[in-house]
Short mmCIF file of C-alpha atoms in Angstrom, two decimals:
data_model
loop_
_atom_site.label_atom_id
_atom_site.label_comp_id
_atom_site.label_asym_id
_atom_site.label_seq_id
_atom_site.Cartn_x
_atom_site.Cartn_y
_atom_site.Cartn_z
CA UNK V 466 -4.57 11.64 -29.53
CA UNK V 467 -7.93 12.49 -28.58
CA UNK V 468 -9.95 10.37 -25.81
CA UNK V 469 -13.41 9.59 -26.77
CA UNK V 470 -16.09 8.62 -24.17
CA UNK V 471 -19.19 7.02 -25.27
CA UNK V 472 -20.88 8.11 -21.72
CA UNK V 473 -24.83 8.22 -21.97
CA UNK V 474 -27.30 9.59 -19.55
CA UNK V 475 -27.27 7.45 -16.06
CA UNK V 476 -31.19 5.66 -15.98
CA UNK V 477 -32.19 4.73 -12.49
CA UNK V 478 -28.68 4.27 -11.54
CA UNK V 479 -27.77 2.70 -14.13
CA UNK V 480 -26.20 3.26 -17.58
CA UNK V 481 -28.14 1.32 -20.51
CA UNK V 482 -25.11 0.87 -23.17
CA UNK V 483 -22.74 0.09 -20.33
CA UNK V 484 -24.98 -2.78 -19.08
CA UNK V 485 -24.94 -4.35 -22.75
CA UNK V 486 -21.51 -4.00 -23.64
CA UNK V 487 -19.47 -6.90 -24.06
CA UNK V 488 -16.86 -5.75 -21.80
CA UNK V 489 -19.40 -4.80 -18.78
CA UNK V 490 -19.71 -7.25 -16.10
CA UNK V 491 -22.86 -8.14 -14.43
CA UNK V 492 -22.10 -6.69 -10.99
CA UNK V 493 -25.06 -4.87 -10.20
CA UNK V 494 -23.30 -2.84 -7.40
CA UNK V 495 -21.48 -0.80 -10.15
CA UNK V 496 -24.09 2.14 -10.78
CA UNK V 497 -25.79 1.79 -7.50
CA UNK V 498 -25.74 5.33 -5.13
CA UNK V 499 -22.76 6.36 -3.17
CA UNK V 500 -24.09 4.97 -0.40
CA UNK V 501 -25.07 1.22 -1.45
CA UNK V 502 -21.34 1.45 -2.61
CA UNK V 503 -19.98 2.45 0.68
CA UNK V 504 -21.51 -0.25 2.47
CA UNK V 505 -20.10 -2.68 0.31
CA UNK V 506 -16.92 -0.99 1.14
CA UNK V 507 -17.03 -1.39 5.08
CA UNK V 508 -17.92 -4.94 4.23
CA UNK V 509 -15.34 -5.90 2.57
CA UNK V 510 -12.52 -3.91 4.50
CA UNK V 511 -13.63 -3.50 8.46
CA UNK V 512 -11.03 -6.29 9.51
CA UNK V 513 -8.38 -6.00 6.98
CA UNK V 514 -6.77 -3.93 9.64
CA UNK V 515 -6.82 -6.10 12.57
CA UNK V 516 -5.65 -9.21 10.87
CA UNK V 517 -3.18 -7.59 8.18
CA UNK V 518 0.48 -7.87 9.85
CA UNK V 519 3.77 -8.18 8.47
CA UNK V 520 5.11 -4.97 7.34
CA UNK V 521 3.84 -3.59 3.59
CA UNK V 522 5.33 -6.18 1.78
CA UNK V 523 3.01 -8.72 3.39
CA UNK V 524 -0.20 -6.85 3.56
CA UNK V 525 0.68 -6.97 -0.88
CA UNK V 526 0.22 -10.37 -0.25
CA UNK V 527 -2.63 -10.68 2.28
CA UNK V 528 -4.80 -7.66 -0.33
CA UNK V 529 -4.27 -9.32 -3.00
CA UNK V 530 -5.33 -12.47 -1.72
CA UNK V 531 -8.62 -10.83 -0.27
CA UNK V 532 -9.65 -8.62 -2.68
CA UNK V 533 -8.44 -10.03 -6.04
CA UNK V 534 -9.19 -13.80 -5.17
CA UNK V 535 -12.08 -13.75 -2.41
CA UNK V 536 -13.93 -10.84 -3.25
CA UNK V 537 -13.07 -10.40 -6.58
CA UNK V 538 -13.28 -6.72 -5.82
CA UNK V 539 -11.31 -5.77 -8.85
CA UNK V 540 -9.07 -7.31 -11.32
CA UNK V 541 -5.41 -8.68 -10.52
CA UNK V 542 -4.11 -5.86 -13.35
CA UNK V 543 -5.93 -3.27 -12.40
CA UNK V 544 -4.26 -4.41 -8.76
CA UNK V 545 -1.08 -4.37 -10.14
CA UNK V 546 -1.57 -0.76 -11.63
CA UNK V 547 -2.60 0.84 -8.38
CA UNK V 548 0.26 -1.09 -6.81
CA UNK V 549 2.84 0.49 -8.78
CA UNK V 550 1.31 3.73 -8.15
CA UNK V 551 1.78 3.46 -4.56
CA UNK V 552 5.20 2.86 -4.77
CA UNK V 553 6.05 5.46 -6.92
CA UNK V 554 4.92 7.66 -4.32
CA UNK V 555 5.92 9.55 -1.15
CA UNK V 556 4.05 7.99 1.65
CA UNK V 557 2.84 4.42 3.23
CA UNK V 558 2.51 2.18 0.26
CA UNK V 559 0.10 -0.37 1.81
CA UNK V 560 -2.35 2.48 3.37
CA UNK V 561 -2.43 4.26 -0.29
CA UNK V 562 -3.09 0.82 -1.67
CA UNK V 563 -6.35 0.08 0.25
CA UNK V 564 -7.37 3.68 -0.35
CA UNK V 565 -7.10 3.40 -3.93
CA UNK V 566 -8.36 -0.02 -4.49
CA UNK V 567 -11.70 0.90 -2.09
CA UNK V 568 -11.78 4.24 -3.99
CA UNK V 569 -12.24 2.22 -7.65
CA UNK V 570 -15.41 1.27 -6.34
CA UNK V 571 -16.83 3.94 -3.18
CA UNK V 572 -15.04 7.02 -4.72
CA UNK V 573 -13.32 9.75 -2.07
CA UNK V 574 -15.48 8.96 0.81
CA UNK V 575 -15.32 5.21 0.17
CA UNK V 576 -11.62 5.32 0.26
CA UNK V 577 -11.52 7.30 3.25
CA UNK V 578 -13.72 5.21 5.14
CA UNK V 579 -11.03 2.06 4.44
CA UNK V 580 -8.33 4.39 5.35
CA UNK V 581 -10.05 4.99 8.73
CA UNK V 582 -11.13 1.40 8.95
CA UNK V 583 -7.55 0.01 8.11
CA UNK V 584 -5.25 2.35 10.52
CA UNK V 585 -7.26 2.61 13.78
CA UNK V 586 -7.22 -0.35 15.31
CA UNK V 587 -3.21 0.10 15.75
CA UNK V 588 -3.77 3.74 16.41
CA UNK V 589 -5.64 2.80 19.71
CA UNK V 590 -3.14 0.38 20.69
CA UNK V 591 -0.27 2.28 20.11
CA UNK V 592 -1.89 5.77 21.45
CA UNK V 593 -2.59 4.08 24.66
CA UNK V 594 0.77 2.31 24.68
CA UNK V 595 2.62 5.83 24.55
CA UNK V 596 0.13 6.84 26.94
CA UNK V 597 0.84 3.67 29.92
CA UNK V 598 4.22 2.19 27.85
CA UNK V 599 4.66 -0.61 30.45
CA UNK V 600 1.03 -1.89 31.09
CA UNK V 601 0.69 -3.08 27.31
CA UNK V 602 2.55 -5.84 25.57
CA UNK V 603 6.40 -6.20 26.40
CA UNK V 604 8.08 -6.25 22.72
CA UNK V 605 11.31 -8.23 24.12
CA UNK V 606 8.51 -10.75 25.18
CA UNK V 607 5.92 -11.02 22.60
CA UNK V 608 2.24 -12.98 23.89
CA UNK V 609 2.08 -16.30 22.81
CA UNK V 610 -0.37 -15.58 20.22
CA UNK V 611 1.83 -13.44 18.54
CA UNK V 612 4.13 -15.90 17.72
CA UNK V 613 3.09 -17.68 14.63
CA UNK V 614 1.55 -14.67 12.81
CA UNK V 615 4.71 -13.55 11.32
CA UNK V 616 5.73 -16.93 9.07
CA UNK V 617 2.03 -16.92 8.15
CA UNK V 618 1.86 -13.14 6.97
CA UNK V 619 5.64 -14.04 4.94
CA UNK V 620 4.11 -17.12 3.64
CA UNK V 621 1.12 -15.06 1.88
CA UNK V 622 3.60 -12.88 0.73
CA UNK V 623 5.74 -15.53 -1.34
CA UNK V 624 2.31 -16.57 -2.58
CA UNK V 625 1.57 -12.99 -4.07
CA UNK V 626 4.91 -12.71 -5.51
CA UNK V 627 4.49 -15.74 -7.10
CA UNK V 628 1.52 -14.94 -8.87
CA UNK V 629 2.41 -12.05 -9.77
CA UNK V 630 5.73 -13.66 -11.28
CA UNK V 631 3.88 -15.76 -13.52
CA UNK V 632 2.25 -12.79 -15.22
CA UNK V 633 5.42 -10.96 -16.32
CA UNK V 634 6.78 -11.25 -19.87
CA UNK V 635 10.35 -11.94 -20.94
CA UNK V 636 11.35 -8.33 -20.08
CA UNK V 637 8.98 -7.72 -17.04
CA UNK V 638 10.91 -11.19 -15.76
CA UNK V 639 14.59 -9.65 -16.17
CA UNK V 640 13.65 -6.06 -14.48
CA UNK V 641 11.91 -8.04 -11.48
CA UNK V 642 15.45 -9.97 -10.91
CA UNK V 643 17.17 -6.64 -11.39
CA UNK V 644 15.13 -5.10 -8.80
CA UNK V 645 15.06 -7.87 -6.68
CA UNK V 646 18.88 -8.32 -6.53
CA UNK V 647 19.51 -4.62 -6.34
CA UNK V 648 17.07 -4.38 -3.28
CA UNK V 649 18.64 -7.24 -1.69
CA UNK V 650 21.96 -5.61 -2.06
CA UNK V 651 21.36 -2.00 -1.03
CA UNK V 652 19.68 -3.72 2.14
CA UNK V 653 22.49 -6.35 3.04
CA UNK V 654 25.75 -3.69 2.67
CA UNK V 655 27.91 -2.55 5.35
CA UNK V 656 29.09 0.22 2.77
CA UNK V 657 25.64 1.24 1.24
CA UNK V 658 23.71 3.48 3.96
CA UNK V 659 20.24 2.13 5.15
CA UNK V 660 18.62 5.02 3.67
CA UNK V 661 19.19 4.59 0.33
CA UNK V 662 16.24 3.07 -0.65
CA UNK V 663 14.46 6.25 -0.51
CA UNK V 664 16.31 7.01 -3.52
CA UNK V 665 17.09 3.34 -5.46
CA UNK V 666 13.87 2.15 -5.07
CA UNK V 667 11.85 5.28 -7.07
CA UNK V 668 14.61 5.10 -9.33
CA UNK V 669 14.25 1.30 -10.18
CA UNK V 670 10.55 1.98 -10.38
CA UNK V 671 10.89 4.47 -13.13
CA UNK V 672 13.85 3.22 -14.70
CA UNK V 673 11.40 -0.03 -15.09
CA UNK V 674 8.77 2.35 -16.83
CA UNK V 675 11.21 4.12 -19.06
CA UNK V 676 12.39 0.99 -20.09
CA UNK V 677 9.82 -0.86 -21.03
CA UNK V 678 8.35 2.64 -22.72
CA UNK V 679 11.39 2.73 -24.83
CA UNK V 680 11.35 -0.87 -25.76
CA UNK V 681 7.63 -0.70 -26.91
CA UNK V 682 9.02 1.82 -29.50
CA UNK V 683 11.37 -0.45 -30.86
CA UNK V 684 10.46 -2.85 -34.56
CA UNK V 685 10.86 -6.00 -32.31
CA UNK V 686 10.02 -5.45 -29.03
CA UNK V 687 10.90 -7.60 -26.36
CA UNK V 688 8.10 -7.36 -24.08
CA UNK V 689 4.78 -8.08 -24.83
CA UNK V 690 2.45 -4.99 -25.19
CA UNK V 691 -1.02 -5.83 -26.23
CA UNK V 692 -0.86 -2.46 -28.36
CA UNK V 693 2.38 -0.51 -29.44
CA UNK V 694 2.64 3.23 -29.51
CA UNK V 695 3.06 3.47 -33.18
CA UNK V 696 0.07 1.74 -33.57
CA UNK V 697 -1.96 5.06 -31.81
CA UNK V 698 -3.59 6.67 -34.83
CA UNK V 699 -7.23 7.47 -33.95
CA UNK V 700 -9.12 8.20 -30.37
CA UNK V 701 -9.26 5.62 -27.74
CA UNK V 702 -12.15 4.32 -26.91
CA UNK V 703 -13.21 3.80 -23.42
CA UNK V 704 -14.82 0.36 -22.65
CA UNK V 705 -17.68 -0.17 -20.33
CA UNK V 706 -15.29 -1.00 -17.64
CA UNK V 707 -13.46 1.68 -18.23
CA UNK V 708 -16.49 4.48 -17.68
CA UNK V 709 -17.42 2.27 -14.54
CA UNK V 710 -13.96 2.96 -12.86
CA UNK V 711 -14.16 6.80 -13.65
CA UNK V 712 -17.78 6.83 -12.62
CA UNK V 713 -16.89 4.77 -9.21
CA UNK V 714 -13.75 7.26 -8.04
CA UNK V 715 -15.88 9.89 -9.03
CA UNK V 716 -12.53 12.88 -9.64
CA UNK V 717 -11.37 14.70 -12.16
CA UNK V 718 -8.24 16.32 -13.55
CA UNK V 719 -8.98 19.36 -11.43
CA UNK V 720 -9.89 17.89 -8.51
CA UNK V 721 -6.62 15.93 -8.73
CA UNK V 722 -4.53 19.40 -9.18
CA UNK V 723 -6.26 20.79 -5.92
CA UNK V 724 -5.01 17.85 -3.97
CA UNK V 725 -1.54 18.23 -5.37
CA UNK V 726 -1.63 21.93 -4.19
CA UNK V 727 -3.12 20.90 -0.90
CA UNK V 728 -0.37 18.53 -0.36
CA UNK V 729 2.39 21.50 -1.69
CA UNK V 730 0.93 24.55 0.75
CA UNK V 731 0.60 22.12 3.90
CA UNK V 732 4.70 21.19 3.24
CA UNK V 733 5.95 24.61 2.79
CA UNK V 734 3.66 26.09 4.87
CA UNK V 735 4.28 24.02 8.08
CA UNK V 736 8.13 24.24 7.03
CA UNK V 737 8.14 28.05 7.09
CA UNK V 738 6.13 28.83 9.95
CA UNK V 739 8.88 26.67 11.76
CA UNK V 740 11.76 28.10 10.30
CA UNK V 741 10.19 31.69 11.44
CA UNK V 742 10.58 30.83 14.98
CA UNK V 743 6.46 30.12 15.65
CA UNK V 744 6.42 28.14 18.69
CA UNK V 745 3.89 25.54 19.02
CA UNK V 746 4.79 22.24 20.05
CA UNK V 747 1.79 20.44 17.74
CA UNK V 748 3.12 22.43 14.55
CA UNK V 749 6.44 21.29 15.42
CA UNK V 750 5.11 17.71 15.59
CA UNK V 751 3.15 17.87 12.67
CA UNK V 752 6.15 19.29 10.69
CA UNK V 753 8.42 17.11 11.24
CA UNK V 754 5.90 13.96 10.68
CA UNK V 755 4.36 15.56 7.37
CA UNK V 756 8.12 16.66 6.57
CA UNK V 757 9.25 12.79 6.78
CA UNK V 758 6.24 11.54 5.33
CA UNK V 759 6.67 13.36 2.15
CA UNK V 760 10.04 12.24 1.72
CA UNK V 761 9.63 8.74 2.10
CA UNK V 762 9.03 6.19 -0.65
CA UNK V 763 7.44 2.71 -0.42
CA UNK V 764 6.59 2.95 3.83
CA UNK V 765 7.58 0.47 6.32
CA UNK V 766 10.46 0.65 8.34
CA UNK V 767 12.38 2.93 5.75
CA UNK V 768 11.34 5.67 8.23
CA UNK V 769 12.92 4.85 11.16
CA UNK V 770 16.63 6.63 10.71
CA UNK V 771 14.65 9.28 9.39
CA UNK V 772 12.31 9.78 12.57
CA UNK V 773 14.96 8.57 15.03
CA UNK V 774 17.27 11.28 14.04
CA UNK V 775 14.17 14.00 14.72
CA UNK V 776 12.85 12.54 18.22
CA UNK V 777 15.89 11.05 19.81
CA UNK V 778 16.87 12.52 21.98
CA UNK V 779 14.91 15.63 22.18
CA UNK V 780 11.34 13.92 23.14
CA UNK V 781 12.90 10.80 24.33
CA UNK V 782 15.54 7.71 25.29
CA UNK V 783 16.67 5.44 22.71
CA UNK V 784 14.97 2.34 24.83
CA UNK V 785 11.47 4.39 24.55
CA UNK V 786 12.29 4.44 21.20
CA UNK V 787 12.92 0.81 19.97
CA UNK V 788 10.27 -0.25 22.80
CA UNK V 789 7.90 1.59 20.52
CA UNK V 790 9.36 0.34 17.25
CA UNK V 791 9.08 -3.34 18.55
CA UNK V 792 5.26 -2.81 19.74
CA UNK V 793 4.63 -1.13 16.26
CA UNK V 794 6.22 -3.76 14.17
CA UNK V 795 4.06 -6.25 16.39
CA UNK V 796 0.52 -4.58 15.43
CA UNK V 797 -1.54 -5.26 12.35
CA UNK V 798 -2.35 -2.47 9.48
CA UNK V 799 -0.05 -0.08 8.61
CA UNK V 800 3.62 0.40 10.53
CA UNK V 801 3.26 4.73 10.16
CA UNK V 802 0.56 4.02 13.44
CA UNK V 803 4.34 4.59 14.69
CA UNK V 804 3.76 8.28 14.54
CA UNK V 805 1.31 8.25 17.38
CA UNK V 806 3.70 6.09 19.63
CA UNK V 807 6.09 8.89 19.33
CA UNK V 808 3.69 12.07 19.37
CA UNK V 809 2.00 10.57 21.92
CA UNK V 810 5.38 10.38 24.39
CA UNK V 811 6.19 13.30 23.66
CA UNK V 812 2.90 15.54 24.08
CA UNK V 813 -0.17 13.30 24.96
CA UNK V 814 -3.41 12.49 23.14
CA UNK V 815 -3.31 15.45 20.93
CA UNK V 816 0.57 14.96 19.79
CA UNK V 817 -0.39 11.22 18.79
CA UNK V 818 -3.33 12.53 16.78
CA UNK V 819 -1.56 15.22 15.51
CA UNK V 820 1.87 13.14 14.63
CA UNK V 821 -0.39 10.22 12.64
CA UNK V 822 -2.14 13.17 10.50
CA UNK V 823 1.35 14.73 9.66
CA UNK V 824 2.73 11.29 8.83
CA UNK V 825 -0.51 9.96 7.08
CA UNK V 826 -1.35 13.06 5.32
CA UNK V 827 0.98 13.37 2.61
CA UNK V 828 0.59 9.70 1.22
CA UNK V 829 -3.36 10.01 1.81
CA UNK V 830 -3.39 13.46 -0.03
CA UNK V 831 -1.65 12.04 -2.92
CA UNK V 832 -2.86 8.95 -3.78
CA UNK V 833 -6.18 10.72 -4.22
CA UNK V 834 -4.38 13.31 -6.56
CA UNK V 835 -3.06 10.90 -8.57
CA UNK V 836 -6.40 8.90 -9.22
CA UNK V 837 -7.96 10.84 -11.46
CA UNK V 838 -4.71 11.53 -13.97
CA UNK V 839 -4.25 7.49 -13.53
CA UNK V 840 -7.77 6.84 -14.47
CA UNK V 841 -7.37 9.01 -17.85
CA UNK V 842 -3.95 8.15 -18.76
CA UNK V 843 -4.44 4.21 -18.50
CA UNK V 844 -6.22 4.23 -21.60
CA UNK V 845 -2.74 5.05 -23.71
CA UNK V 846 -0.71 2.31 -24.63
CA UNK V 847 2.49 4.65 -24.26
CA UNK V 848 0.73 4.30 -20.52
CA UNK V 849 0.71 0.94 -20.70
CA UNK V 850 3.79 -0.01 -21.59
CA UNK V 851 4.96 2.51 -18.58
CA UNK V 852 2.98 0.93 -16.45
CA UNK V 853 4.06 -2.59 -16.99
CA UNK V 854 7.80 -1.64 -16.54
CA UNK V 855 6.54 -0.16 -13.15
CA UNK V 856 4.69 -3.43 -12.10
CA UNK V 857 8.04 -5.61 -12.95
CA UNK V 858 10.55 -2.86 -10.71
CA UNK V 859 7.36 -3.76 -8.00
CA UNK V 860 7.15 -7.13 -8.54
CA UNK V 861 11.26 -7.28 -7.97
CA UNK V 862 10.66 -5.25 -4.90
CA UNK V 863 8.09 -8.08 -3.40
CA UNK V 864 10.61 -10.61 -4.00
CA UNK V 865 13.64 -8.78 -2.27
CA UNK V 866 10.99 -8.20 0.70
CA UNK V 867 10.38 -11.84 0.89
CA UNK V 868 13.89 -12.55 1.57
CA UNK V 869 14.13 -10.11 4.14
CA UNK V 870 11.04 -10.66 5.91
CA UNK V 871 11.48 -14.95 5.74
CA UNK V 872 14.91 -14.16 7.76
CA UNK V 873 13.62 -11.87 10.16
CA UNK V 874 10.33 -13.98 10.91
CA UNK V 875 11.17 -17.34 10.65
CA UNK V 876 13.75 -18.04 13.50
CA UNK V 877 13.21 -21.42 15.06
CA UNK V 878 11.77 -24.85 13.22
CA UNK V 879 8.55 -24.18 14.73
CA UNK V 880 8.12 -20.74 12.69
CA UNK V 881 9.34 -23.12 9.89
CA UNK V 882 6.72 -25.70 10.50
CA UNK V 883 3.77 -22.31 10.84
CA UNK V 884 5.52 -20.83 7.67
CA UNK V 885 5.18 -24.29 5.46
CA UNK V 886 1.65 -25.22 6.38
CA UNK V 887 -0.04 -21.73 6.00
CA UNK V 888 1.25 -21.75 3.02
CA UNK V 889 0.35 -24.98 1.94
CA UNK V 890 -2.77 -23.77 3.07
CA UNK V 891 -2.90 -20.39 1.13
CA UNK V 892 -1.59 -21.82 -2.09
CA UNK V 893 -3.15 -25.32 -2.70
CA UNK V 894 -6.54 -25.37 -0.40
CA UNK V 895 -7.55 -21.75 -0.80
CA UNK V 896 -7.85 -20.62 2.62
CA UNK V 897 -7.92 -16.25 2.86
CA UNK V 898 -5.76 -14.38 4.58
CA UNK V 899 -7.15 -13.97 7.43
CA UNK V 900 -7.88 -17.84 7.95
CA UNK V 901 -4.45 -18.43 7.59
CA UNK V 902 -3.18 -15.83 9.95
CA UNK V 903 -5.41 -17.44 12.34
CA UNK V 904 -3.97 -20.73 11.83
CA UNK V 905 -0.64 -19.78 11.71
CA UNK V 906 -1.41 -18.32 15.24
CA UNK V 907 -3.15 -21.36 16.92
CA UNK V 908 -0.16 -23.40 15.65
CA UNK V 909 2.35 -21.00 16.27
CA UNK V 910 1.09 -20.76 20.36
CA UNK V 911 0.51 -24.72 19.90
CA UNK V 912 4.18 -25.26 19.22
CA UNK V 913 5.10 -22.67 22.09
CA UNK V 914 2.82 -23.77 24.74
CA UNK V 915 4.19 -27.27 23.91
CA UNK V 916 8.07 -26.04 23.91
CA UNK V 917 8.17 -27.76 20.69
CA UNK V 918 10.58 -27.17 17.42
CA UNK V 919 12.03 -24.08 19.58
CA UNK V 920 15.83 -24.80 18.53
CA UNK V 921 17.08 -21.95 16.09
CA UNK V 922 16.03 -22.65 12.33
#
């Protein structure tokens, strides 16, 4: 099938047909310079990464809240799409998530920038924790501010999923409860190991999209595709929109193949020189952390028998370990900020810096190779219907998180009473996400202050 784009000639920034076609929004941002777009980019996503905590099944939640409903930065679908992408690959989902959605509109620098923007604030913190562990916060005694963040970040989370539940068709509905249950399961099992989501969860994700590919194919399909495969018999025409998001990210096909092969030389690379006996302790940091990080689907805390195994107890105790893992799980943006904990007790500035590249890289490096292809291949409706099978495994995967994160955060009644009213809040009154995480922790450190609704949930 042959892809036809109706691009014409850019005129003073903008494009003339695009701005007239039906499909084309009036966002005047869309054709302006790099630059005009990166600033909109910094606005929009300097503080996502001091108010986004929870894990990467909340920050789902707390993104989609900001950038779909507040901003309006991009469609919910389009959301959805890179979503699924970002779980279908090695690497932290949430971090390749902002980086793609700031991408659709400030291209390889713009992501970047949000990348930067989103993981440094609990780089510092953590850095400096490895670097004076007992002067910073205590994570057997968490501040009193941190208290009622958690049941507000879990209550924007069973907002998301809910909206994105509504959207799902008869079939989308059944492989979200598969997913869901399975998740659940695999997580909840004395006899399944704790690692096997690095393999279940890719699979479920694909099985989803292989599904629903094979079911568009059928006479009487069960989902709903707003074009069947069959029905592909002449080019595909790109809409307005369409050129807009290619012009924004601002990649192509080969650009997408060098990042591939960057990501392929830096793994066997790093893996050889260390199996040849080079000694240097930062390219023994750096492959371990890129080693892990390319193995690990979907992010989050999926890592930690992985990383344990590597660092315990070679560059330290088991308490310096989980005193880490409780500071990191306490810090806003993305959980692999873990890496420089550990690098950082083990070799100093440079081994944190060097451990968050190594663990970073790999999901950084690929999200950007997979833009471009993603950006072409959305056109299809074979895509499509791939794509929607993907979003329903994902969607499944939100709701299995919610369960797991409402019994981990919500403890005592008055993390009940924080978890109910921010999302009362979220759902009905349409407070953001980070109004509500603020609320949740002035009532959270209300309730504590006051020694009120402490009694276990």
């Amino acid at each position: 099938m042959e892809l036809v784009d109706e691009e014409t000639p850019l005129v003073k920034g903008k494009n003339p047909r695009i701005e007239n076609d039906d499909d084309a929004s009036n966002d005047s941002r869309d054709f302006e310079p790099l630059i005009d777009r990166v600033k909109d980019v910094i606005r929009v996503y300097w503080f996502l990464g001091l108010i986004a905590f929870g894990g990467p099944t909340a920050h789902v939640g707390i993104f989609q809240d900001h950038l779909v409903r507040v901003h309006q930065w991009l469609k919910e679908d389009l959301f959805l799409e890179l979503f699924a992408l970002a779980q279908g690959l090695p690497g932290p989902s949430s971090s390749q998530l902002i980086i793609s959605t700031a991408a659709t509109h400030g291209g390889v620098l713009g992501g970047s920038i949000a990348f930067l923007m989103w993981s440094l604030p609990g780089f510092i913190v953590l850095t400096t924790a490895s670097l004076f562990l007992y002067g910073i916060i205590d994570p057997s005694n968490p501040p009193i501010w941190l208290l009622g963040v958690p049941p507000a970040a879990v209550a924007l989370i069973f907002k998301a999923f809910y909206g994105f539940a509504q959207k799902l068709d008869t079939l989308g509905v059944a492989l979200a409860m598969l997913a869901c249950a399975v998740s659940v399961l695999i997580n909840h099992d004395e006899n399944i190991p704790s690692n096997s989501s690095q393999i279940v969860y890719p699979v479920l994700l694909f099985g989803g999209g292989l599904l629903t590919y094979l079911d568009a194919h059928r006479s009487k399909p069960i989902g709903t595709y707003s074009k069947l495969p069959g029905q592909d018999d002449g080019p595909v025409v790109q809409t307005a929109l369409d050129r807009k998001l290619g012009y924004k990210i601002g990649m192509e096909i080969h650009h997408g193949i060098f990042m591939f092969l960057l990501w392929l030389v830096l793994l066997v690379g790093s893996i050889a020189l260390v199996n040849r006996g080079y000694d240097n302790k930062y390219l023994e940091i750096f492959e371990i952390f890129y080693r892990t990080g390319s193995l690990v689907f979907g992010g989050g805390v999926v890592i930690v028998p992985m990383l344990q195994n590597e660092v315990v107890p070679k560059w330290m105790t088991d308490d310096q370990f989980f005193q880490g893992l409780g500071l990191a799980q306490s810090m806003p943006g993305p959980f692999f900020n873990f890496a420089s904990f550990l690098g950082g007790t083990y070799a100093g500035l440079p081994g944190a810096i060097v451990a968050n590249l190594g663990l970073m890289g790999p999901g950084f490096i690929l999200i950007f190779a997979m833009l471009p292809f993603w950006s072409k291949a959305r056109h299809y409706s074979w895509f499509q219907a791939i794509i929607r099978g993907l979003n329903a495994s994902a969607v499944g995967l939100i709701g299995g998180g919610c369960i797991f994160l409402y019994t981990k955060s919500v403890s005592d009644a008055a993390d009940a009473i924080v978890f109910v009213l921010c999302g009362g809040l979220a759902s009905f009154y349409d407070f953001g996400a980070p109004q509500t995480i603020a609320i949740g922790a002035l009532i959270g450190a209300a309730l504590a202050s006051s020694n009120l609704g402490q009694l276990p949930y």
